[in-house]
Amino acid sequence: MDFFGTIMGPFNWLVSAVMVGIHDVLSSMGMPAASGWTWTLSIIGLVLIIRAALIPVFLRQVSAQRRMRLLQPDLKRLQDKYKGKTDQLSRQAMAQEQMALYKEHGTNPLSACLPMLIQVPFFFALFQVLSGIPAAAREAHGIGAMTHEQAVQFDESSIFGAPLSASVLHGGAGDPAAVLVLTIVMILAMTAAQFITQRRIVARSVPDEAADNPLARQQKVILYALPLIFGVGGVLFPIGVLIYWTTTNLWTMAQQFAVK
């Protein structure tokens, strides 16, 4: 196993174990074990568990956004101090003073991205598990905490005619038109939620009077870049991964509006 596979192994097992556990609970409550909706709710349940565990991190993120906003007048004065100075020593001095300001205020420009960064290993783990399910079903073995029987069950499950393990780019069983339509709908939903969330973050962390400073420009790049990345990358993801990412983006958006 390569280094990346070694690192991701525990995450793959954890993600699949949570999905299987939720699936078993739903099945015991009367939902059909082979239904795509049962597995869909298992993925949504996985999101809810991960995001609930990240609530303390989110609250620290909101606090960091507030500190970043209070920091803007100092950053503006620093920018004015070195305005027009392009030599190497001035750039280094400005960078050092800027880092000292961040340290003094207990924040940094990446603080708003922390919850998303923490989710990245779980996202890749889910991608690997769902992408590996068709092979596991064909080759008579399990994947992570999922048995071969459960892999076959998941591989054959679908919602609205779109298999959960299918993707637009890599294909799969089921109706290709259904896969395309469901993919487009979820890409639109998750990119819209991401855009609204990032606008909220920008409004919290960058005051109007600092709209032209480097931090504001950086935040605006993120504002438009992240939805574009999700939109373009969505055709690579299986339907199950899109369900995960759409749900987590909607959760993030709701959190931003819920917390003052």
PDB file of C-alpha atoms in Angstrom:
ATOM      1  CA  MET A   1       0.000   0.000   0.000  1.00  0.00           C
ATOM      2  CA  ASP A   2       1.349   3.446  -0.907  1.00  0.00           C
ATOM      3  CA  PHE A   3       1.886   6.241   1.613  1.00  0.00           C
ATOM      4  CA  PHE A   4      -1.366   8.038   0.735  1.00  0.00           C
ATOM      5  CA  GLY A   5      -3.284   4.770   1.016  1.00  0.00           C
ATOM      6  CA  THR A   6      -1.722   4.108   4.419  1.00  0.00           C
ATOM      7  CA  ILE A   7      -2.756   7.563   5.648  1.00  0.00           C
ATOM      8  CA  MET A   8      -6.290   7.256   4.255  1.00  0.00           C
ATOM      9  CA  GLY A   9      -6.879   3.680   5.438  1.00  0.00           C
ATOM     10  CA  PRO A  10      -8.247   4.591   8.913  1.00  0.00           C
ATOM     11  CA  PHE A  11     -10.441   7.337   7.425  1.00  0.00           C
ATOM     12  CA  ASN A  12     -11.825   4.916   4.819  1.00  0.00           C
ATOM     13  CA  TRP A  13     -12.674   2.420   7.531  1.00  0.00           C
ATOM     14  CA  LEU A  14     -14.257   5.066   9.786  1.00  0.00           C
ATOM     15  CA  VAL A  15     -16.389   6.586   7.019  1.00  0.00           C
ATOM     16  CA  SER A  16     -17.632   3.203   5.819  1.00  0.00           C
ATOM     17  CA  ALA A  17     -18.260   2.031   9.420  1.00  0.00           C
ATOM     18  CA  VAL A  18     -20.432   5.072  10.181  1.00  0.00           C
ATOM     19  CA  MET A  19     -22.368   4.617   6.927  1.00  0.00           C
ATOM     20  CA  VAL A  20     -22.924   0.916   7.587  1.00  0.00           C
ATOM     21  CA  GLY A  21     -23.931   1.596  11.206  1.00  0.00           C
ATOM     22  CA  ILE A  22     -26.542   4.191  10.179  1.00  0.00           C
ATOM     23  CA  HIS A  23     -27.729   1.900   7.383  1.00  0.00           C
ATOM     24  CA  ASP A  24     -28.223  -0.973   9.839  1.00  0.00           C
ATOM     25  CA  VAL A  25     -30.195   1.269  12.202  1.00  0.00           C
ATOM     26  CA  LEU A  26     -32.450   2.472   9.368  1.00  0.00           C
ATOM     27  CA  SER A  27     -32.930  -1.105   8.150  1.00  0.00           C
ATOM     28  CA  SER A  28     -33.918  -2.243  11.651  1.00  0.00           C
ATOM     29  CA  MET A  29     -36.523   0.557  11.661  1.00  0.00           C
ATOM     30  CA  GLY A  30     -38.171  -0.913   8.570  1.00  0.00           C
ATOM     31  CA  MET A  31     -36.494   0.831   5.643  1.00  0.00           C
ATOM     32  CA  PRO A  32     -35.516  -1.538   2.792  1.00  0.00           C
ATOM     33  CA  ALA A  33     -31.871  -2.502   3.179  1.00  0.00           C
ATOM     34  CA  ALA A  34     -31.267  -2.460  -0.587  1.00  0.00           C
ATOM     35  CA  SER A  35     -32.980   0.894  -1.178  1.00  0.00           C
ATOM     36  CA  GLY A  36     -30.945   3.788  -2.530  1.00  0.00           C
ATOM     37  CA  TRP A  37     -32.810   6.082  -0.159  1.00  0.00           C
ATOM     38  CA  THR A  38     -31.620   4.065   2.840  1.00  0.00           C
ATOM     39  CA  TRP A  39     -28.021   4.449   1.698  1.00  0.00           C
ATOM     40  CA  THR A  40     -28.639   8.126   0.870  1.00  0.00           C
ATOM     41  CA  LEU A  41     -29.845   8.759   4.408  1.00  0.00           C
ATOM     42  CA  SER A  42     -26.755   6.919   5.648  1.00  0.00           C
ATOM     43  CA  ILE A  43     -24.546   9.392   3.767  1.00  0.00           C
ATOM     44  CA  ILE A  44     -26.559  12.342   5.089  1.00  0.00           C
ATOM     45  CA  GLY A  45     -26.272  10.896   8.600  1.00  0.00           C
ATOM     46  CA  LEU A  46     -22.502  10.705   8.133  1.00  0.00           C
ATOM     47  CA  VAL A  47     -22.474  14.441   7.292  1.00  0.00           C
ATOM     48  CA  LEU A  48     -24.580  15.306  10.336  1.00  0.00           C
ATOM     49  CA  ILE A  49     -22.267  13.378  12.663  1.00  0.00           C
ATOM     50  CA  ILE A  50     -19.099  14.965  11.235  1.00  0.00           C
ATOM     51  CA  ARG A  51     -20.540  18.492  11.203  1.00  0.00           C
ATOM     52  CA  ALA A  52     -22.005  18.189  14.709  1.00  0.00           C
ATOM     53  CA  ALA A  53     -18.547  17.171  15.945  1.00  0.00           C
ATOM     54  CA  LEU A  54     -17.121  20.284  14.222  1.00  0.00           C
ATOM     55  CA  ILE A  55     -19.474  22.778  15.909  1.00  0.00           C
ATOM     56  CA  PRO A  56     -16.804  23.849  18.466  1.00  0.00           C
ATOM     57  CA  VAL A  57     -14.387  24.434  15.564  1.00  0.00           C
ATOM     58  CA  PHE A  58     -17.037  26.485  13.758  1.00  0.00           C
ATOM     59  CA  LEU A  59     -17.605  28.676  16.805  1.00  0.00           C
ATOM     60  CA  ARG A  60     -13.869  29.348  16.990  1.00  0.00           C
ATOM     61  CA  GLN A  61     -13.992  30.170  13.280  1.00  0.00           C
ATOM     62  CA  VAL A  62     -16.697  32.790  13.875  1.00  0.00           C
ATOM     63  CA  SER A  63     -14.631  34.292  16.681  1.00  0.00           C
ATOM     64  CA  ALA A  64     -11.602  34.390  14.376  1.00  0.00           C
ATOM     65  CA  GLN A  65     -13.682  36.154  11.713  1.00  0.00           C
ATOM     66  CA  ARG A  66     -14.619  38.827  14.250  1.00  0.00           C
ATOM     67  CA  ARG A  67     -10.979  39.297  15.278  1.00  0.00           C
ATOM     68  CA  MET A  68      -9.991  39.506  11.611  1.00  0.00           C
ATOM     69  CA  ARG A  69     -12.533  42.287  11.092  1.00  0.00           C
ATOM     70  CA  LEU A  70     -11.182  44.220  14.101  1.00  0.00           C
ATOM     71  CA  LEU A  71      -7.684  43.795  12.671  1.00  0.00           C
ATOM     72  CA  GLN A  72      -8.492  45.560   9.388  1.00  0.00           C
ATOM     73  CA  PRO A  73      -7.649  49.158  10.473  1.00  0.00           C
ATOM     74  CA  ASP A  74      -4.165  48.021  11.558  1.00  0.00           C
ATOM     75  CA  LEU A  75      -3.661  46.154   8.280  1.00  0.00           C
ATOM     76  CA  LYS A  76      -4.770  49.244   6.350  1.00  0.00           C
ATOM     77  CA  ARG A  77      -2.238  51.401   8.224  1.00  0.00           C
ATOM     78  CA  LEU A  78       0.459  48.816   7.501  1.00  0.00           C
ATOM     79  CA  GLN A  79      -0.477  48.812   3.818  1.00  0.00           C
ATOM     80  CA  ASP A  80      -0.268  52.622   3.699  1.00  0.00           C
ATOM     81  CA  LYS A  81       3.092  52.546   5.497  1.00  0.00           C
ATOM     82  CA  TYR A  82       4.678  50.426   2.766  1.00  0.00           C
ATOM     83  CA  LYS A  83       2.719  51.824  -0.169  1.00  0.00           C
ATOM     84  CA  GLY A  84       4.961  52.264  -3.196  1.00  0.00           C
ATOM     85  CA  LYS A  85       7.863  50.327  -1.635  1.00  0.00           C
ATOM     86  CA  THR A  86       8.645  47.362  -3.851  1.00  0.00           C
ATOM     87  CA  ASP A  87      12.182  46.463  -2.771  1.00  0.00           C
ATOM     88  CA  GLN A  88      12.850  43.076  -1.191  1.00  0.00           C
ATOM     89  CA  LEU A  89      13.651  44.425   2.296  1.00  0.00           C
ATOM     90  CA  SER A  90      10.392  46.408   2.443  1.00  0.00           C
ATOM     91  CA  ARG A  91       8.336  43.414   1.340  1.00  0.00           C
ATOM     92  CA  GLN A  92       9.984  41.227   3.974  1.00  0.00           C
ATOM     93  CA  ALA A  93       9.458  43.846   6.686  1.00  0.00           C
ATOM     94  CA  MET A  94       5.802  44.232   5.724  1.00  0.00           C
ATOM     95  CA  ALA A  95       5.262  40.472   5.800  1.00  0.00           C
ATOM     96  CA  GLN A  96       6.903  40.202   9.229  1.00  0.00           C
ATOM     97  CA  GLU A  97       4.829  43.053  10.669  1.00  0.00           C
ATOM     98  CA  GLN A  98       1.700  41.549   9.183  1.00  0.00           C
ATOM     99  CA  MET A  99       2.391  38.171  10.787  1.00  0.00           C
ATOM    100  CA  ALA A 100       3.050  39.930  14.093  1.00  0.00           C
ATOM    101  CA  LEU A 101      -0.366  41.591  13.843  1.00  0.00           C
ATOM    102  CA  TYR A 102      -2.048  38.253  13.193  1.00  0.00           C
ATOM    103  CA  LYS A 103      -0.257  36.748  16.199  1.00  0.00           C
ATOM    104  CA  GLU A 104      -1.186  39.695  18.420  1.00  0.00           C
ATOM    105  CA  HIS A 105      -4.871  39.410  17.507  1.00  0.00           C
ATOM    106  CA  GLY A 106      -4.874  35.590  17.645  1.00  0.00           C
ATOM    107  CA  THR A 107      -6.094  35.014  14.104  1.00  0.00           C
ATOM    108  CA  ASN A 108      -4.954  34.412  10.511  1.00  0.00           C
ATOM    109  CA  PRO A 109      -6.481  34.516   7.006  1.00  0.00           C
ATOM    110  CA  LEU A 110      -6.880  30.723   6.880  1.00  0.00           C
ATOM    111  CA  SER A 111      -9.033  30.535  10.016  1.00  0.00           C
ATOM    112  CA  ALA A 112     -12.237  30.762   7.974  1.00  0.00           C
ATOM    113  CA  CYS A 113     -11.235  27.650   6.021  1.00  0.00           C
ATOM    114  CA  LEU A 114     -10.465  25.435   9.040  1.00  0.00           C
ATOM    115  CA  PRO A 115     -13.746  23.451   9.180  1.00  0.00           C
ATOM    116  CA  MET A 116     -13.486  22.698   5.458  1.00  0.00           C
ATOM    117  CA  LEU A 117      -9.838  21.640   5.768  1.00  0.00           C
ATOM    118  CA  ILE A 118     -10.686  19.270   8.619  1.00  0.00           C
ATOM    119  CA  GLN A 119     -13.346  17.675   6.415  1.00  0.00           C
ATOM    120  CA  VAL A 120     -10.953  17.022   3.525  1.00  0.00           C
ATOM    121  CA  PRO A 121      -9.707  13.571   4.727  1.00  0.00           C
ATOM    122  CA  PHE A 122     -13.295  12.407   5.276  1.00  0.00           C
ATOM    123  CA  PHE A 123     -14.290  13.699   1.836  1.00  0.00           C
ATOM    124  CA  PHE A 124     -11.422  11.842   0.140  1.00  0.00           C
ATOM    125  CA  ALA A 125     -12.210   8.744   2.200  1.00  0.00           C
ATOM    126  CA  LEU A 126     -15.847   8.784   1.072  1.00  0.00           C
ATOM    127  CA  PHE A 127     -14.708   9.335  -2.534  1.00  0.00           C
ATOM    128  CA  GLN A 128     -12.361   6.349  -2.319  1.00  0.00           C
ATOM    129  CA  VAL A 129     -14.966   4.113  -0.673  1.00  0.00           C
ATOM    130  CA  LEU A 130     -17.760   4.958  -3.127  1.00  0.00           C
ATOM    131  CA  SER A 131     -15.435   4.796  -6.138  1.00  0.00           C
ATOM    132  CA  GLY A 132     -14.166   1.400  -4.989  1.00  0.00           C
ATOM    133  CA  ILE A 133     -17.583  -0.164  -4.374  1.00  0.00           C
ATOM    134  CA  PRO A 134     -18.197  -1.350  -7.998  1.00  0.00           C
ATOM    135  CA  ALA A 135     -14.830  -3.175  -8.028  1.00  0.00           C
ATOM    136  CA  ALA A 136     -15.510  -4.646  -4.569  1.00  0.00           C
ATOM    137  CA  ALA A 137     -18.913  -5.874  -5.761  1.00  0.00           C
ATOM    138  CA  ARG A 138     -17.417  -7.492  -8.884  1.00  0.00           C
ATOM    139  CA  GLU A 139     -14.398  -9.025  -7.187  1.00  0.00           C
ATOM    140  CA  ALA A 140     -16.251 -10.523  -4.208  1.00  0.00           C
ATOM    141  CA  HIS A 141     -14.604  -8.581  -1.384  1.00  0.00           C
ATOM    142  CA  GLY A 142     -15.595  -5.813   0.981  1.00  0.00           C
ATOM    143  CA  ILE A 143     -14.246  -2.304   1.287  1.00  0.00           C
ATOM    144  CA  GLY A 144     -13.414  -0.647   4.591  1.00  0.00           C
ATOM    145  CA  ALA A 145     -15.990  -1.783   7.149  1.00  0.00           C
ATOM    146  CA  MET A 146     -18.451  -2.672   4.356  1.00  0.00           C
ATOM    147  CA  THR A 147     -18.931  -6.385   3.589  1.00  0.00           C
ATOM    148  CA  HIS A 148     -19.097  -7.749   0.060  1.00  0.00           C
ATOM    149  CA  GLU A 149     -22.873  -8.198   0.384  1.00  0.00           C
ATOM    150  CA  GLN A 150     -23.266  -4.574   1.418  1.00  0.00           C
ATOM    151  CA  ALA A 151     -20.996  -3.446  -1.436  1.00  0.00           C
ATOM    152  CA  VAL A 152     -23.212  -5.321  -3.923  1.00  0.00           C
ATOM    153  CA  GLN A 153     -26.294  -3.834  -2.281  1.00  0.00           C
ATOM    154  CA  PHE A 154     -24.922  -0.292  -2.498  1.00  0.00           C
ATOM    155  CA  ASP A 155     -23.686  -0.785  -6.070  1.00  0.00           C
ATOM    156  CA  GLU A 156     -27.171  -1.826  -7.185  1.00  0.00           C
ATOM    157  CA  SER A 157     -29.009   0.952  -5.303  1.00  0.00           C
ATOM    158  CA  SER A 158     -30.171   4.163  -6.951  1.00  0.00           C
ATOM    159  CA  ILE A 159     -32.313   7.280  -6.470  1.00  0.00           C
ATOM    160  CA  PHE A 160     -34.376   8.767  -9.291  1.00  0.00           C
ATOM    161  CA  GLY A 161     -32.817   6.146 -11.576  1.00  0.00           C
ATOM    162  CA  ALA A 162     -29.239   7.295 -10.823  1.00  0.00           C
ATOM    163  CA  PRO A 163     -26.954   4.749  -9.092  1.00  0.00           C
ATOM    164  CA  LEU A 164     -25.184   6.158  -6.033  1.00  0.00           C
ATOM    165  CA  SER A 165     -21.817   4.893  -7.301  1.00  0.00           C
ATOM    166  CA  ALA A 166     -22.203   6.376 -10.815  1.00  0.00           C
ATOM    167  CA  SER A 167     -20.691   9.650 -12.040  1.00  0.00           C
ATOM    168  CA  VAL A 168     -21.022  11.706 -15.223  1.00  0.00           C
ATOM    169  CA  LEU A 169     -17.388  11.392 -16.258  1.00  0.00           C
ATOM    170  CA  HIS A 170     -16.750   7.782 -15.287  1.00  0.00           C
ATOM    171  CA  GLY A 171     -20.212   6.444 -16.081  1.00  0.00           C
ATOM    172  CA  GLY A 172     -21.747   3.450 -14.364  1.00  0.00           C
ATOM    173  CA  ALA A 173     -24.950   1.455 -14.448  1.00  0.00           C
ATOM    174  CA  GLY A 174     -28.396   3.027 -14.542  1.00  0.00           C
ATOM    175  CA  ASP A 175     -29.858   5.764 -16.717  1.00  0.00           C
ATOM    176  CA  PRO A 176     -27.086   8.163 -17.941  1.00  0.00           C
ATOM    177  CA  ALA A 177     -29.650  10.968 -18.340  1.00  0.00           C
ATOM    178  CA  ALA A 178     -30.775  10.546 -14.731  1.00  0.00           C
ATOM    179  CA  VAL A 179     -27.145  10.636 -13.554  1.00  0.00           C
ATOM    180  CA  LEU A 180     -26.508  13.822 -15.565  1.00  0.00           C
ATOM    181  CA  VAL A 181     -29.661  15.626 -14.377  1.00  0.00           C
ATOM    182  CA  LEU A 182     -29.163  14.699 -10.705  1.00  0.00           C
ATOM    183  CA  THR A 183     -25.484  15.701 -10.924  1.00  0.00           C
ATOM    184  CA  ILE A 184     -26.350  19.117 -12.384  1.00  0.00           C
ATOM    185  CA  VAL A 185     -29.041  19.745  -9.753  1.00  0.00           C
ATOM    186  CA  MET A 186     -26.698  18.907  -6.881  1.00  0.00           C
ATOM    187  CA  ILE A 187     -23.783  20.872  -8.366  1.00  0.00           C
ATOM    188  CA  LEU A 188     -26.033  23.937  -8.632  1.00  0.00           C
ATOM    189  CA  ALA A 189     -27.237  23.462  -5.047  1.00  0.00           C
ATOM    190  CA  MET A 190     -23.798  22.969  -3.524  1.00  0.00           C
ATOM    191  CA  THR A 191     -22.131  25.789  -5.493  1.00  0.00           C
ATOM    192  CA  ALA A 192     -24.950  28.216  -4.613  1.00  0.00           C
ATOM    193  CA  ALA A 193     -24.656  27.278  -0.928  1.00  0.00           C
ATOM    194  CA  GLN A 194     -20.860  27.682  -1.089  1.00  0.00           C
ATOM    195  CA  PHE A 195     -21.141  31.109  -2.743  1.00  0.00           C
ATOM    196  CA  ILE A 196     -23.684  32.383  -0.195  1.00  0.00           C
ATOM    197  CA  THR A 197     -21.576  31.041   2.675  1.00  0.00           C
ATOM    198  CA  GLN A 198     -18.377  32.658   1.421  1.00  0.00           C
ATOM    199  CA  ARG A 199     -20.150  35.994   0.911  1.00  0.00           C
ATOM    200  CA  ARG A 200     -21.258  35.794   4.535  1.00  0.00           C
ATOM    201  CA  ILE A 201     -17.669  35.084   5.625  1.00  0.00           C
ATOM    202  CA  VAL A 202     -16.366  38.037   3.603  1.00  0.00           C
ATOM    203  CA  ALA A 203     -19.008  40.324   5.134  1.00  0.00           C
ATOM    204  CA  ARG A 204     -17.977  39.194   8.625  1.00  0.00           C
ATOM    205  CA  SER A 205     -14.218  39.385   8.224  1.00  0.00           C
ATOM    206  CA  VAL A 206     -13.704  42.352   5.869  1.00  0.00           C
ATOM    207  CA  PRO A 207     -15.301  45.744   6.662  1.00  0.00           C
ATOM    208  CA  ASP A 208     -16.371  48.068   3.833  1.00  0.00           C
ATOM    209  CA  GLU A 209     -13.530  50.511   4.460  1.00  0.00           C
ATOM    210  CA  ALA A 210     -10.990  47.716   3.899  1.00  0.00           C
ATOM    211  CA  ALA A 211     -12.507  46.463   0.659  1.00  0.00           C
ATOM    212  CA  ASP A 212      -9.334  47.157  -1.359  1.00  0.00           C
ATOM    213  CA  ASN A 213      -6.710  45.599   0.916  1.00  0.00           C
ATOM    214  CA  PRO A 214      -4.889  42.294   0.147  1.00  0.00           C
ATOM    215  CA  LEU A 215      -7.043  40.261   2.556  1.00  0.00           C
ATOM    216  CA  ALA A 216     -10.227  41.533   0.917  1.00  0.00           C
ATOM    217  CA  ARG A 217      -8.885  40.651  -2.527  1.00  0.00           C
ATOM    218  CA  GLN A 218      -7.889  37.191  -1.264  1.00  0.00           C
ATOM    219  CA  GLN A 219     -11.356  36.602   0.184  1.00  0.00           C
ATOM    220  CA  LYS A 220     -12.978  37.696  -3.078  1.00  0.00           C
ATOM    221  CA  VAL A 221     -10.829  35.254  -5.036  1.00  0.00           C
ATOM    222  CA  ILE A 222     -12.005  32.477  -2.703  1.00  0.00           C
ATOM    223  CA  LEU A 223     -15.589  33.738  -3.077  1.00  0.00           C
ATOM    224  CA  TYR A 224     -15.584  32.975  -6.800  1.00  0.00           C
ATOM    225  CA  ALA A 225     -12.941  30.240  -7.007  1.00  0.00           C
ATOM    226  CA  LEU A 226     -14.471  27.684  -4.615  1.00  0.00           C
ATOM    227  CA  PRO A 227     -17.875  27.452  -6.367  1.00  0.00           C
ATOM    228  CA  LEU A 228     -16.050  27.176  -9.707  1.00  0.00           C
ATOM    229  CA  ILE A 229     -13.862  24.352  -8.384  1.00  0.00           C
ATOM    230  CA  PHE A 230     -16.872  22.489  -6.988  1.00  0.00           C
ATOM    231  CA  GLY A 231     -18.810  23.038 -10.206  1.00  0.00           C
ATOM    232  CA  VAL A 232     -16.070  21.756 -12.505  1.00  0.00           C
ATOM    233  CA  GLY A 233     -15.058  18.927 -10.171  1.00  0.00           C
ATOM    234  CA  GLY A 234     -18.639  17.753  -9.681  1.00  0.00           C
ATOM    235  CA  VAL A 235     -18.628  15.707 -12.881  1.00  0.00           C
ATOM    236  CA  LEU A 236     -15.832  13.571 -11.389  1.00  0.00           C
ATOM    237  CA  PHE A 237     -17.732  12.687  -8.218  1.00  0.00           C
ATOM    238  CA  PRO A 238     -20.083   9.720  -7.773  1.00  0.00           C
ATOM    239  CA  ILE A 239     -23.666  10.627  -6.877  1.00  0.00           C
ATOM    240  CA  GLY A 240     -23.035   9.512  -3.287  1.00  0.00           C
ATOM    241  CA  VAL A 241     -20.140  11.980  -2.909  1.00  0.00           C
ATOM    242  CA  LEU A 242     -22.280  14.776  -4.377  1.00  0.00           C
ATOM    243  CA  ILE A 243     -24.958  13.980  -1.780  1.00  0.00           C
ATOM    244  CA  TYR A 244     -22.307  14.312   0.941  1.00  0.00           C
ATOM    245  CA  TRP A 245     -20.877  17.594  -0.359  1.00  0.00           C
ATOM    246  CA  THR A 246     -24.278  19.170  -1.083  1.00  0.00           C
ATOM    247  CA  THR A 247     -25.478  18.315   2.425  1.00  0.00           C
ATOM    248  CA  THR A 248     -22.350  19.665   4.111  1.00  0.00           C
ATOM    249  CA  ASN A 249     -22.478  22.916   2.085  1.00  0.00           C
ATOM    250  CA  LEU A 250     -26.132  23.429   3.048  1.00  0.00           C
ATOM    251  CA  TRP A 251     -25.210  22.784   6.704  1.00  0.00           C
ATOM    252  CA  THR A 252     -22.402  25.358   6.505  1.00  0.00           C
ATOM    253  CA  MET A 253     -24.694  27.940   4.963  1.00  0.00           C
ATOM    254  CA  ALA A 254     -27.319  27.382   7.664  1.00  0.00           C
ATOM    255  CA  GLN A 255     -24.653  27.729  10.387  1.00  0.00           C
ATOM    256  CA  GLN A 256     -23.462  31.045   8.985  1.00  0.00           C
ATOM    257  CA  PHE A 257     -26.985  32.468   9.182  1.00  0.00           C
ATOM    258  CA  ALA A 258     -27.771  30.885  12.562  1.00  0.00           C
ATOM    259  CA  VAL A 259     -24.762  32.260  14.456  1.00  0.00           C
ATOM    260  CA  LYS A 260     -24.619  36.025  14.982  1.00  0.00           C
TER     261      LYS A 260
END
